[in-house]
Amino acid sequence: MKTALEKLGITDENAGVFDGEWRGGGAKIDKISPIDGRRLASIRTASDDDYNMAIMRAREAFSKWRVTPAPVRGDTVRRLGNALRELKHELGQLVTLETGKIIAEAEGEVQEMIDICDFAVGQSRMLYGLTIQSERPSHRLMEQWHPLGVVAVITAFNFPVAVWSWNAALAAVCGDATVWKPSEKTPLTAIAVTRICERVCRETGADPAIFTLLVGDRKTVGQKLADDPHIPLVSATGSTNMGFNVAKAVNGRLGRTILELGGNNALIVTPSADLDMAVQSIFFGAVGTAGQRCTSTRRVIMHKLVASKVRDKLLSGYKSLPIGNPLDRKTVMGPLIDKHAVDMMLDSIQRLKDEGGEVLYGGERLTVPGGAYMKPCLAAAKPDFAIVKHETFGPLLYVMTYRDFDEAMAIHNNVPQGLTSSIFTNDVREAEKFVSAVGSDCGIANVNTGTSGAEIGGAFGGEKQTGGGRESGSDCWKQYMRRQTNTINFSSELPLAQGIQFGAGEGSGTV
């Protein structure tokens, strides 16, 4: 562990603010690993003065970065991707130490950063506008895209580096500077990644403040980013309550938001489904990252004809699940992020019981010195339970049944969240209906693959209380730019659109 931290520039005490220089005049916090309660390091967080200086420096960096040719900006991001490749193992170890997710998932998260850098490099040569046919003679009508400004990126603990990269890599090739507020539960990974960004920027001659970092609490950093008129776009990942607060503040000043909030993701198992595939997907979706993904499978909606078989297969998997140290590659589920998360999980299980639900397996706290471990919980529930409509951020999976496809879709869509969804079926009509306008109401709808494990090439995000935001691939780059419509008249006349004649009397001419 010590070697990995040293290679990443993590010391016993670390500055949590970077804007070309490292500092931190705020409170000092200790990062405790959820694996064994060990103190990993201390971090000096941002003060009010640090915030003001960092935003000023980010704005200065943006003023230079925006006039750098986009392919040149892309080269900096290309080098960043290569630097991440070189330190993938060490970064993966640090992600595991901070979050408790198993090492295979942690390394996969670092790979997401590498992949989005590759995607963004290609995008840097494809920031395309449009040429539009004008209705006026000798006129050219077109659209182009310009850099937007300083973008705030607020990330959650469960994906401490990947979600930042989805935003920062695209924002960078678009000509923006980013200010990163990581979760206070995962500051070390943010510091390590920012150190890599600093090195790459100094090598390429870019101002390192295009990747500014502010470790701090909601009052000192988070709320200020939401309120700051110098920040035209805030991308925030976290709870629905956090999203409501950010939306009110940013939209109240007519700023833009990209919100990635709660998920209450369901997987439907139909009579024609490949049950082995379905159960494998449910298992990963429910216990991966200890159920602490926004894409985690939280509800399984099974047809009555296959329900008993699915339950039996799930119970078999749950009972044989290797739980333990996430650095051990044989482990399938590590700890939750902290003991508070375990307490919240236990509270949800009690609420389930109070509503008449039944725990089929698990749900107990595990006694591991210093760790935040528990057995994942498999529970029978009814779709209309209040707790079922609430997102519990942990390994709590509800199973329920349906009789016909329309009932399955009604159950599926009857929750406030709308992130990701899945159906397992070999019936083409069911599959097509699921992804149609009358099917899943989520931002992501999958057929014969699970709710978790989205690729960076597609736009990621959801509807309803998930926030409506989209990050990563597809045309998400447009959110980090401002659209400008241009009309260029290369004639000697001034015709108006819609054929309007204004002041066309004798001697007045035609305008």
Short mmCIF file of C-alpha atoms in Angstrom, two decimals:
data_model
loop_
_atom_site.label_atom_id
_atom_site.label_comp_id
_atom_site.label_asym_id
_atom_site.label_seq_id
_atom_site.Cartn_x
_atom_site.Cartn_y
_atom_site.Cartn_z
CA MET A 1 0.00 0.00 0.00
CA LYS A 2 2.75 2.44 0.95
CA THR A 3 4.49 2.02 -2.39
CA ALA A 4 1.29 2.72 -4.32
CA LEU A 5 0.57 5.87 -2.31
CA GLU A 6 4.13 7.11 -2.78
CA LYS A 7 3.98 6.60 -6.55
CA LEU A 8 0.78 8.65 -6.62
CA GLY A 9 2.29 11.49 -4.57
CA ILE A 10 0.13 10.81 -1.50
CA THR A 11 1.91 11.65 1.77
CA ASP A 12 0.87 11.54 5.40
CA GLU A 13 -0.57 15.06 5.10
CA ASN A 14 -1.85 16.42 1.78
CA ALA A 15 -3.00 19.76 0.44
CA GLY A 16 -6.59 19.53 -0.80
CA VAL A 17 -6.61 22.60 -3.04
CA PHE A 18 -4.91 22.91 -6.43
CA ASP A 19 -5.13 25.75 -8.94
CA GLY A 20 -1.56 25.69 -10.22
CA GLU A 21 -0.31 25.62 -6.65
CA TRP A 22 -1.06 23.22 -3.80
CA ARG A 23 -2.43 24.50 -0.51
CA GLY A 24 -5.33 24.19 1.93
CA GLY A 25 -6.19 26.68 4.63
CA GLY A 26 -9.34 25.01 5.91
CA ALA A 27 -10.02 22.23 8.37
CA LYS A 28 -7.90 19.10 8.34
CA ILE A 29 -9.71 15.79 7.82
CA ASP A 30 -8.50 12.22 8.14
CA LYS A 31 -9.35 9.61 5.56
CA ILE A 32 -10.23 6.31 7.22
CA SER A 33 -10.39 3.17 5.09
CA PRO A 34 -13.69 1.24 5.31
CA ILE A 35 -11.71 -1.97 4.92
CA ASP A 36 -10.17 -2.03 8.40
CA GLY A 37 -10.61 1.42 9.94
CA ARG A 38 -7.03 2.34 9.21
CA ARG A 39 -6.12 6.02 8.78
CA LEU A 40 -4.73 6.42 5.27
CA ALA A 41 -3.71 10.09 5.35
CA SER A 42 -4.80 13.60 6.30
CA ILE A 43 -6.06 16.33 3.97
CA ARG A 44 -6.03 20.10 4.42
CA THR A 45 -9.33 21.30 2.96
CA ALA A 46 -10.27 24.58 1.31
CA SER A 47 -10.89 27.84 3.14
CA ASP A 48 -13.04 30.71 1.88
CA ASP A 49 -9.91 32.45 0.58
CA ASP A 50 -8.81 29.25 -1.15
CA TYR A 51 -12.15 29.06 -2.93
CA ASN A 52 -11.97 32.64 -4.20
CA MET A 53 -8.38 32.26 -5.40
CA ALA A 54 -9.10 28.93 -7.09
CA ILE A 55 -12.08 30.26 -9.05
CA MET A 56 -10.06 33.28 -10.16
CA ARG A 57 -7.23 31.05 -11.35
CA ALA A 58 -9.62 28.70 -13.16
CA ARG A 59 -11.13 31.66 -14.98
CA GLU A 60 -7.68 32.86 -16.00
CA ALA A 61 -6.80 29.39 -17.26
CA PHE A 62 -10.02 29.24 -19.26
CA SER A 63 -9.29 32.56 -20.99
CA LYS A 64 -6.11 31.03 -22.46
CA TRP A 65 -7.35 27.48 -22.95
CA ARG A 66 -10.41 28.50 -24.99
CA VAL A 67 -8.23 29.92 -27.81
CA THR A 68 -6.00 26.85 -27.91
CA PRO A 69 -6.93 24.81 -31.03
CA ALA A 70 -9.19 21.92 -30.08
CA PRO A 71 -6.86 19.22 -31.52
CA VAL A 72 -4.05 20.68 -29.39
CA ARG A 73 -6.33 20.49 -26.37
CA GLY A 74 -7.02 16.90 -27.38
CA ASP A 75 -3.30 16.11 -27.28
CA THR A 76 -3.16 17.12 -23.61
CA VAL A 77 -6.08 14.79 -22.90
CA ARG A 78 -4.36 12.04 -24.91
CA ARG A 79 -1.29 12.35 -22.72
CA LEU A 80 -3.48 12.32 -19.64
CA GLY A 81 -4.96 9.01 -20.77
CA ASN A 82 -1.47 7.57 -21.24
CA ALA A 83 -0.40 8.77 -17.79
CA LEU A 84 -3.43 7.05 -16.30
CA ARG A 85 -2.50 3.85 -18.13
CA GLU A 86 0.93 3.92 -16.51
CA LEU A 87 -0.56 4.20 -13.02
CA LYS A 88 -3.69 2.08 -13.47
CA HIS A 89 -2.68 -0.50 -10.88
CA GLU A 90 -1.72 2.05 -8.23
CA LEU A 91 -4.82 4.14 -8.80
CA GLY A 92 -6.95 1.02 -8.62
CA GLN A 93 -5.41 0.16 -5.26
CA LEU A 94 -6.12 3.65 -3.94
CA VAL A 95 -9.74 3.53 -5.13
CA THR A 96 -10.14 0.24 -3.26
CA LEU A 97 -8.53 1.59 -0.10
CA GLU A 98 -10.80 4.66 -0.08
CA THR A 99 -14.11 3.15 -1.19
CA GLY A 100 -13.89 -0.52 -0.27
CA LYS A 101 -14.90 -1.68 -3.77
CA ILE A 102 -13.14 -4.83 -4.92
CA ILE A 103 -9.88 -4.36 -6.80
CA ALA A 104 -11.29 -5.64 -10.12
CA GLU A 105 -14.01 -2.97 -10.03
CA ALA A 106 -11.54 -0.31 -8.93
CA GLU A 107 -9.21 -1.04 -11.83
CA GLY A 108 -12.25 -1.05 -14.11
CA GLU A 109 -13.08 2.43 -12.89
CA VAL A 110 -9.59 3.66 -13.77
CA GLN A 111 -10.04 2.03 -17.18
CA GLU A 112 -13.17 4.15 -17.62
CA MET A 113 -11.00 7.22 -17.19
CA ILE A 114 -8.60 5.96 -19.83
CA ASP A 115 -11.47 5.11 -22.20
CA ILE A 116 -13.13 8.52 -21.89
CA CYS A 117 -9.80 10.22 -22.55
CA ASP A 118 -9.52 8.21 -25.77
CA PHE A 119 -13.10 9.16 -26.66
CA ALA A 120 -12.45 12.83 -25.95
CA VAL A 121 -9.30 12.89 -28.08
CA GLY A 122 -11.34 11.80 -31.08
CA GLN A 123 -14.07 14.28 -30.20
CA SER A 124 -11.53 17.12 -30.21
CA ARG A 125 -11.47 16.91 -34.02
CA MET A 126 -15.25 16.54 -34.31
CA LEU A 127 -16.75 19.59 -32.58
CA TYR A 128 -18.95 19.99 -35.60
CA GLY A 129 -21.34 22.82 -36.37
CA LEU A 130 -23.95 23.03 -39.13
CA THR A 131 -24.45 24.92 -42.35
CA ILE A 132 -28.16 25.63 -42.87
CA GLN A 133 -29.92 26.65 -46.07
CA SER A 134 -30.93 30.31 -45.77
CA GLU A 135 -34.22 31.55 -47.17
CA ARG A 136 -32.53 34.82 -48.13
CA PRO A 137 -30.43 35.09 -51.28
CA SER A 138 -26.65 35.44 -50.89
CA HIS A 139 -26.80 34.57 -47.21
CA ARG A 140 -25.13 31.80 -45.26
CA LEU A 141 -26.81 30.51 -42.11
CA MET A 142 -24.73 28.35 -39.78
CA GLU A 143 -24.22 27.13 -36.22
CA GLN A 144 -20.96 26.80 -34.39
CA TRP A 145 -19.90 25.81 -30.89
CA HIS A 146 -17.69 27.84 -28.54
CA PRO A 147 -16.12 26.99 -25.16
CA LEU A 148 -18.51 27.64 -22.30
CA GLY A 149 -16.37 28.65 -19.32
CA VAL A 150 -15.49 27.22 -15.92
CA VAL A 151 -17.36 23.98 -15.22
CA ALA A 152 -17.92 22.74 -11.66
CA VAL A 153 -17.83 18.96 -11.23
CA ILE A 154 -19.23 17.60 -7.95
CA THR A 155 -18.67 13.85 -7.57
CA ALA A 156 -19.85 11.15 -5.17
CA PHE A 157 -17.82 8.58 -3.23
CA ASN A 158 -18.93 5.48 -5.11
CA PHE A 159 -17.16 6.41 -8.37
CA PRO A 160 -14.53 8.78 -7.03
CA VAL A 161 -12.61 9.27 -10.29
CA ALA A 162 -14.58 7.94 -13.28
CA VAL A 163 -17.46 10.43 -13.09
CA TRP A 164 -15.01 13.34 -12.85
CA SER A 165 -13.29 12.11 -16.01
CA TRP A 166 -16.57 11.82 -17.93
CA ASN A 167 -16.96 15.55 -17.40
CA ALA A 168 -13.40 16.80 -17.29
CA ALA A 169 -12.06 15.04 -20.40
CA LEU A 170 -14.91 16.32 -22.58
CA ALA A 171 -14.89 19.77 -20.99
CA ALA A 172 -11.13 20.02 -21.62
CA VAL A 173 -11.32 19.28 -25.34
CA CYS A 174 -14.25 21.71 -25.57
CA GLY A 175 -12.01 24.45 -24.20
CA ASP A 176 -13.36 24.68 -20.65
CA ALA A 177 -11.63 24.67 -17.29
CA THR A 178 -13.03 22.44 -14.54
CA VAL A 179 -13.24 22.87 -10.78
CA TRP A 180 -13.58 19.53 -9.03
CA LYS A 181 -15.28 19.09 -5.67
CA PRO A 182 -14.85 15.43 -4.77
CA SER A 183 -16.71 13.70 -1.96
CA GLU A 184 -15.08 14.27 1.41
CA LYS A 185 -15.24 10.49 1.78
CA THR A 186 -12.82 9.99 -1.15
CA PRO A 187 -10.39 12.94 -1.28
CA LEU A 188 -7.15 11.01 -1.81
CA THR A 189 -8.08 9.61 -5.22
CA ALA A 190 -8.97 13.15 -6.33
CA ILE A 191 -5.62 14.47 -5.14
CA ALA A 192 -3.76 11.64 -6.88
CA VAL A 193 -5.56 12.20 -10.20
CA THR A 194 -5.06 15.97 -10.00
CA ARG A 195 -1.34 15.43 -9.46
CA ILE A 196 -1.27 13.41 -12.66
CA CYS A 197 -3.15 16.19 -14.46
CA GLU A 198 -0.67 18.74 -13.14
CA ARG A 199 2.30 16.78 -14.46
CA VAL A 200 0.73 16.31 -17.89
CA CYS A 201 -0.21 19.99 -18.19
CA ARG A 202 3.29 21.11 -17.28
CA GLU A 203 4.69 18.76 -19.92
CA THR A 204 2.38 20.11 -22.64
CA GLY A 205 2.54 23.77 -21.61
CA ALA A 206 -1.14 23.96 -20.65
CA ASP A 207 -2.12 25.93 -17.58
CA PRO A 208 -2.60 23.30 -14.84
CA ALA A 209 -5.49 25.33 -13.43
CA ILE A 210 -7.70 23.93 -16.20
CA PHE A 211 -7.95 21.01 -13.74
CA THR A 212 -8.58 22.81 -10.46
CA LEU A 213 -9.32 20.87 -7.26
CA LEU A 214 -11.23 22.00 -4.16
CA VAL A 215 -11.60 19.48 -1.35
CA GLY A 216 -14.09 20.88 1.13
CA ASP A 217 -17.52 20.66 2.65
CA ARG A 218 -20.90 21.77 1.32
CA LYS A 219 -20.75 25.21 2.96
CA THR A 220 -17.21 26.13 1.95
CA VAL A 221 -17.19 24.65 -1.55
CA GLY A 222 -20.38 22.90 -2.69
CA GLN A 223 -22.92 25.64 -2.09
CA LYS A 224 -20.55 28.31 -3.35
CA LEU A 225 -20.10 26.48 -6.64
CA ALA A 226 -23.87 26.27 -7.04
CA ASP A 227 -24.31 29.97 -6.26
CA ASP A 228 -21.31 31.30 -8.23
CA PRO A 229 -22.31 33.37 -11.30
CA HIS A 230 -18.82 32.80 -12.74
CA ILE A 231 -19.64 29.10 -13.20
CA PRO A 232 -22.10 28.62 -16.09
CA LEU A 233 -22.40 24.83 -15.67
CA VAL A 234 -22.53 22.62 -12.58
CA SER A 235 -22.37 18.86 -13.08
CA ALA A 236 -23.37 17.13 -9.85
CA THR A 237 -23.60 13.45 -8.96
CA GLY A 238 -25.16 12.37 -5.69
CA SER A 239 -28.43 11.96 -3.84
CA THR A 240 -31.76 13.27 -5.05
CA ASN A 241 -31.90 15.69 -2.12
CA MET A 242 -28.51 17.09 -3.10
CA GLY A 243 -29.77 17.46 -6.66
CA PHE A 244 -32.82 19.44 -5.57
CA ASN A 245 -30.58 21.87 -3.68
CA VAL A 246 -28.13 22.26 -6.56
CA ALA A 247 -30.92 22.70 -9.12
CA LYS A 248 -32.63 25.42 -7.09
CA ALA A 249 -29.42 27.38 -6.65
CA VAL A 250 -28.04 27.05 -10.19
CA ASN A 251 -31.32 27.39 -12.05
CA GLY A 252 -32.19 30.32 -9.78
CA ARG A 253 -29.34 32.23 -11.37
CA LEU A 254 -30.18 30.82 -14.83
CA GLY A 255 -27.13 28.59 -14.92
CA ARG A 256 -26.97 25.11 -16.41
CA THR A 257 -26.90 21.76 -14.60
CA ILE A 258 -26.07 18.17 -15.39
CA LEU A 259 -27.63 16.14 -12.60
CA GLU A 260 -26.91 12.44 -12.03
CA LEU A 261 -28.96 11.47 -8.99
CA GLY A 262 -30.70 8.45 -7.50
CA GLY A 263 -31.56 5.19 -9.19
CA ASN A 264 -34.11 2.51 -8.27
CA ASN A 265 -33.30 0.14 -11.04
CA ALA A 266 -35.39 -2.89 -11.93
CA LEU A 267 -34.71 -6.04 -13.91
CA ILE A 268 -37.64 -7.96 -15.39
CA VAL A 269 -37.34 -11.73 -15.83
CA THR A 270 -39.85 -13.10 -18.36
CA PRO A 271 -40.93 -16.73 -18.97
CA SER A 272 -38.70 -17.00 -22.05
CA ALA A 273 -35.59 -15.60 -20.33
CA ASP A 274 -32.25 -17.37 -20.09
CA LEU A 275 -32.42 -17.73 -16.31
CA ASP A 276 -28.70 -18.35 -15.82
CA MET A 277 -27.86 -15.12 -17.65
CA ALA A 278 -30.54 -13.23 -15.77
CA VAL A 279 -29.39 -14.41 -12.35
CA GLN A 280 -25.76 -13.67 -13.16
CA SER A 281 -26.72 -10.10 -14.14
CA ILE A 282 -28.89 -9.67 -11.05
CA PHE A 283 -26.10 -10.92 -8.83
CA PHE A 284 -23.51 -8.48 -10.17
CA GLY A 285 -25.99 -5.62 -10.27
CA ALA A 286 -27.10 -6.15 -6.68
CA VAL A 287 -23.81 -6.86 -4.87
CA GLY A 288 -21.27 -5.10 -7.11
CA THR A 289 -19.70 -2.15 -5.26
CA ALA A 290 -21.68 -3.47 -2.27
CA GLY A 291 -24.86 -2.17 -3.87
CA GLN A 292 -23.50 1.37 -3.87
CA ARG A 293 -23.81 2.12 -7.57
CA CYS A 294 -26.47 4.46 -8.90
CA THR A 295 -27.01 1.67 -11.46
CA SER A 296 -27.27 -1.13 -8.88
CA THR A 297 -30.13 -3.58 -9.38
CA ARG A 298 -32.59 -2.86 -6.57
CA ARG A 299 -35.78 -4.59 -7.80
CA VAL A 300 -36.30 -7.91 -9.59
CA ILE A 301 -39.72 -8.31 -11.22
CA MET A 302 -40.22 -12.01 -12.01
CA HIS A 303 -42.99 -13.72 -13.91
CA LYS A 304 -44.84 -16.18 -11.64
CA LEU A 305 -43.83 -19.09 -13.88
CA VAL A 306 -40.11 -18.57 -13.22
CA ALA A 307 -40.15 -16.85 -9.81
CA SER A 308 -39.28 -19.88 -7.67
CA LYS A 309 -36.36 -20.87 -9.91
CA VAL A 310 -34.95 -17.34 -9.89
CA ARG A 311 -35.28 -17.12 -6.08
CA ASP A 312 -33.53 -20.45 -5.59
CA LYS A 313 -30.64 -19.51 -7.87
CA LEU A 314 -30.24 -16.13 -6.17
CA LEU A 315 -30.30 -17.70 -2.70
CA SER A 316 -27.62 -20.15 -3.75
CA GLY A 317 -25.41 -17.32 -4.99
CA TYR A 318 -25.97 -15.15 -1.93
CA LYS A 319 -25.12 -17.98 0.47
CA SER A 320 -21.81 -18.70 -1.27
CA LEU A 321 -20.78 -15.05 -1.76
CA PRO A 322 -17.14 -14.37 -0.72
CA ILE A 323 -17.20 -11.23 1.48
CA GLY A 324 -13.97 -9.74 2.80
CA ASN A 325 -10.92 -7.66 2.04
CA PRO A 326 -11.49 -6.08 -1.40
CA LEU A 327 -7.76 -6.15 -2.17
CA ASP A 328 -8.00 -9.96 -2.28
CA ARG A 329 -8.96 -10.86 -5.85
CA LYS A 330 -11.06 -13.78 -4.61
CA THR A 331 -13.39 -11.38 -2.79
CA VAL A 332 -16.64 -10.56 -4.57
CA MET A 333 -18.04 -8.00 -2.11
CA GLY A 334 -16.12 -5.68 0.18
CA PRO A 335 -17.34 -3.23 2.82
CA LEU A 336 -19.77 -0.36 2.50
CA ILE A 337 -18.26 3.12 2.52
CA ASP A 338 -18.64 3.61 6.29
CA LYS A 339 -20.59 2.50 9.36
CA HIS A 340 -23.23 5.17 8.72
CA ALA A 341 -24.04 3.45 5.41
CA VAL A 342 -24.46 0.15 7.27
CA ASP A 343 -26.82 1.82 9.75
CA MET A 344 -28.93 3.24 6.89
CA MET A 345 -29.12 -0.20 5.30
CA LEU A 346 -30.26 -1.77 8.57
CA ASP A 347 -32.89 0.95 8.96
CA SER A 348 -34.28 0.17 5.49
CA ILE A 349 -34.48 -3.53 6.32
CA GLN A 350 -36.45 -2.73 9.45
CA ARG A 351 -38.80 -0.50 7.47
CA LEU A 352 -39.28 -3.35 5.00
CA LYS A 353 -40.26 -5.70 7.83
CA ASP A 354 -42.60 -3.10 9.31
CA GLU A 355 -44.45 -2.94 5.97
CA GLY A 356 -44.85 -6.70 5.85
CA GLY A 357 -41.84 -7.68 3.73
CA GLU A 358 -39.79 -10.81 4.33
CA VAL A 359 -36.01 -11.12 4.50
CA LEU A 360 -35.08 -14.23 2.52
CA TYR A 361 -31.37 -14.02 3.26
CA GLY A 362 -28.77 -11.78 4.85
CA GLY A 363 -29.04 -8.24 6.07
CA GLU A 364 -26.85 -8.67 9.16
CA ARG A 365 -23.93 -6.51 10.20
CA LEU A 366 -20.64 -8.42 10.10
CA THR A 367 -18.17 -7.96 12.94
CA VAL A 368 -14.86 -7.05 11.32
CA PRO A 369 -12.53 -4.83 13.37
CA GLY A 370 -12.61 -1.31 11.93
CA GLY A 371 -14.57 -2.37 8.84
CA ALA A 372 -18.05 -1.53 7.51
CA TYR A 373 -19.15 -4.98 6.40
CA MET A 374 -22.53 -6.66 6.20
CA LYS A 375 -24.23 -9.54 4.44
CA PRO A 376 -26.18 -8.47 1.35
CA CYS A 377 -29.94 -8.73 1.82
CA LEU A 378 -32.37 -10.55 -0.45
CA ALA A 379 -35.98 -9.71 0.43
CA ALA A 380 -39.51 -10.41 -0.78
CA ALA A 381 -41.55 -7.22 -1.13
CA LYS A 382 -44.66 -5.78 -2.72
CA PRO A 383 -44.33 -3.08 -5.41
CA ASP A 384 -46.38 -0.54 -3.48
CA PHE A 385 -44.25 -0.62 -0.31
CA ALA A 386 -42.94 2.88 0.50
CA ILE A 387 -39.45 1.48 1.18
CA VAL A 388 -39.38 -0.12 -2.28
CA LYS A 389 -39.88 3.29 -3.88
CA HIS A 390 -37.02 4.70 -1.80
CA GLU A 391 -33.42 4.21 -2.93
CA THR A 392 -31.42 2.42 -0.26
CA PHE A 393 -27.77 2.88 -1.18
CA GLY A 394 -26.55 -0.57 -0.27
CA PRO A 395 -26.87 -4.28 -1.11
CA LEU A 396 -30.63 -4.57 -0.54
CA LEU A 397 -32.49 -6.39 -3.33
CA TYR A 398 -36.28 -6.75 -3.52
CA VAL A 399 -37.92 -9.60 -5.46
CA MET A 400 -41.55 -9.46 -6.57
CA THR A 401 -43.79 -11.15 -9.14
CA TYR A 402 -46.06 -10.28 -12.06
CA ARG A 403 -48.66 -12.03 -14.20
CA ASP A 404 -48.57 -10.27 -17.59
CA PHE A 405 -46.26 -7.88 -19.40
CA ASP A 406 -48.36 -4.75 -18.87
CA GLU A 407 -48.37 -5.40 -15.12
CA ALA A 408 -44.58 -5.80 -15.18
CA MET A 409 -44.16 -2.45 -16.92
CA ALA A 410 -46.55 -0.74 -14.50
CA ILE A 411 -44.54 -2.05 -11.55
CA HIS A 412 -41.29 -1.16 -13.24
CA ASN A 413 -42.18 2.47 -13.91
CA ASN A 414 -43.99 3.17 -10.63
CA VAL A 415 -41.02 4.65 -8.75
CA PRO A 416 -39.80 8.27 -8.60
CA GLN A 417 -36.40 7.45 -10.11
CA GLY A 418 -35.62 6.63 -13.72
CA LEU A 419 -31.96 5.81 -14.35
CA THR A 420 -31.41 2.34 -15.78
CA SER A 421 -33.50 -0.75 -16.47
CA SER A 422 -33.28 -4.22 -17.89
CA ILE A 423 -35.38 -7.05 -19.26
CA PHE A 424 -34.37 -10.64 -19.88
CA THR A 425 -36.48 -12.15 -22.64
CA ASN A 426 -36.20 -14.10 -25.87
CA ASP A 427 -39.54 -12.74 -27.06
CA VAL A 428 -38.81 -10.05 -29.65
CA ARG A 429 -42.15 -8.34 -29.04
CA GLU A 430 -41.45 -7.97 -25.33
CA ALA A 431 -37.94 -6.71 -26.04
CA GLU A 432 -39.11 -4.12 -28.55
CA LYS A 433 -41.96 -2.94 -26.35
CA PHE A 434 -39.59 -2.55 -23.40
CA VAL A 435 -37.39 -0.08 -25.31
CA SER A 436 -40.32 1.68 -26.99
CA ALA A 437 -42.09 4.87 -25.93
CA VAL A 438 -44.57 2.84 -23.87
CA GLY A 439 -41.89 0.72 -22.22
CA SER A 440 -39.19 1.63 -19.73
CA ASP A 441 -39.29 5.27 -18.63
CA CYS A 442 -35.58 5.25 -17.75
CA GLY A 443 -32.69 6.98 -19.47
CA ILE A 444 -31.08 3.57 -20.05
CA ALA A 445 -33.03 0.47 -21.11
CA ASN A 446 -31.21 -2.82 -21.70
CA VAL A 447 -32.26 -6.15 -23.17
CA ASN A 448 -30.55 -9.35 -22.00
CA THR A 449 -27.88 -7.50 -20.07
CA GLY A 450 -28.05 -6.06 -16.58
CA THR A 451 -28.72 -2.62 -15.17
CA SER A 452 -25.09 -2.04 -14.20
CA GLY A 453 -21.96 -1.63 -16.30
CA ALA A 454 -22.70 1.16 -18.80
CA GLU A 455 -20.20 1.82 -21.60
CA ILE A 456 -18.65 5.27 -22.05
CA GLY A 457 -19.72 5.50 -25.70
CA GLY A 458 -23.39 6.03 -24.85
CA ALA A 459 -24.94 8.99 -23.07
CA PHE A 460 -25.29 8.15 -19.37
CA GLY A 461 -28.15 9.50 -17.26
CA GLY A 462 -31.79 9.18 -16.33
CA GLU A 463 -35.20 10.76 -16.07
CA LYS A 464 -37.60 11.86 -13.30
CA GLN A 465 -35.82 12.27 -9.96
CA THR A 466 -32.61 10.95 -11.48
CA GLY A 467 -32.23 14.51 -12.75
CA GLY A 468 -32.35 14.37 -16.55
CA GLY A 469 -28.59 14.85 -16.99
CA ARG A 470 -26.42 13.09 -19.56
CA GLU A 471 -22.67 12.51 -19.33
CA SER A 472 -19.90 10.68 -21.14
CA GLY A 473 -20.40 9.63 -24.79
CA SER A 474 -22.74 10.29 -27.71
CA ASP A 475 -23.22 14.06 -28.18
CA CYS A 476 -22.83 14.97 -24.50
CA TRP A 477 -19.92 17.24 -25.45
CA LYS A 478 -22.47 19.86 -26.52
CA GLN A 479 -23.38 20.54 -22.88
CA TYR A 480 -19.89 21.91 -22.26
CA MET A 481 -20.12 24.45 -25.07
CA ARG A 482 -22.31 27.37 -26.05
CA ARG A 483 -24.14 27.21 -29.36
CA GLN A 484 -23.99 30.25 -31.64
CA THR A 485 -26.11 30.82 -34.74
CA ASN A 486 -24.48 32.97 -37.42
CA THR A 487 -26.00 34.76 -40.41
CA ILE A 488 -23.51 36.01 -42.99
CA ASN A 489 -24.78 38.31 -45.73
CA PHE A 490 -22.47 38.50 -48.75
CA SER A 491 -24.87 40.53 -50.91
CA SER A 492 -25.37 44.28 -51.29
CA GLU A 493 -29.02 44.05 -50.15
CA LEU A 494 -30.65 43.75 -46.73
CA PRO A 495 -33.64 41.40 -47.19
CA LEU A 496 -35.53 40.37 -44.07
CA ALA A 497 -36.57 36.85 -43.23
CA GLN A 498 -40.18 35.76 -43.78
CA GLY A 499 -40.32 38.17 -46.76
CA ILE A 500 -41.10 41.15 -44.54
CA GLN A 501 -41.04 44.53 -46.28
CA PHE A 502 -40.17 47.19 -43.72
CA GLY A 503 -40.27 50.89 -44.69
CA ALA A 504 -40.78 50.01 -48.36
CA GLY A 505 -42.37 53.30 -49.39
CA GLU A 506 -41.07 55.38 -52.28
CA GLY A 507 -37.52 56.50 -51.71
CA SER A 508 -37.08 54.40 -48.61
CA GLY A 509 -35.56 51.33 -50.24
CA THR A 510 -36.16 47.71 -49.25
CA VAL A 511 -34.85 46.34 -46.00
#
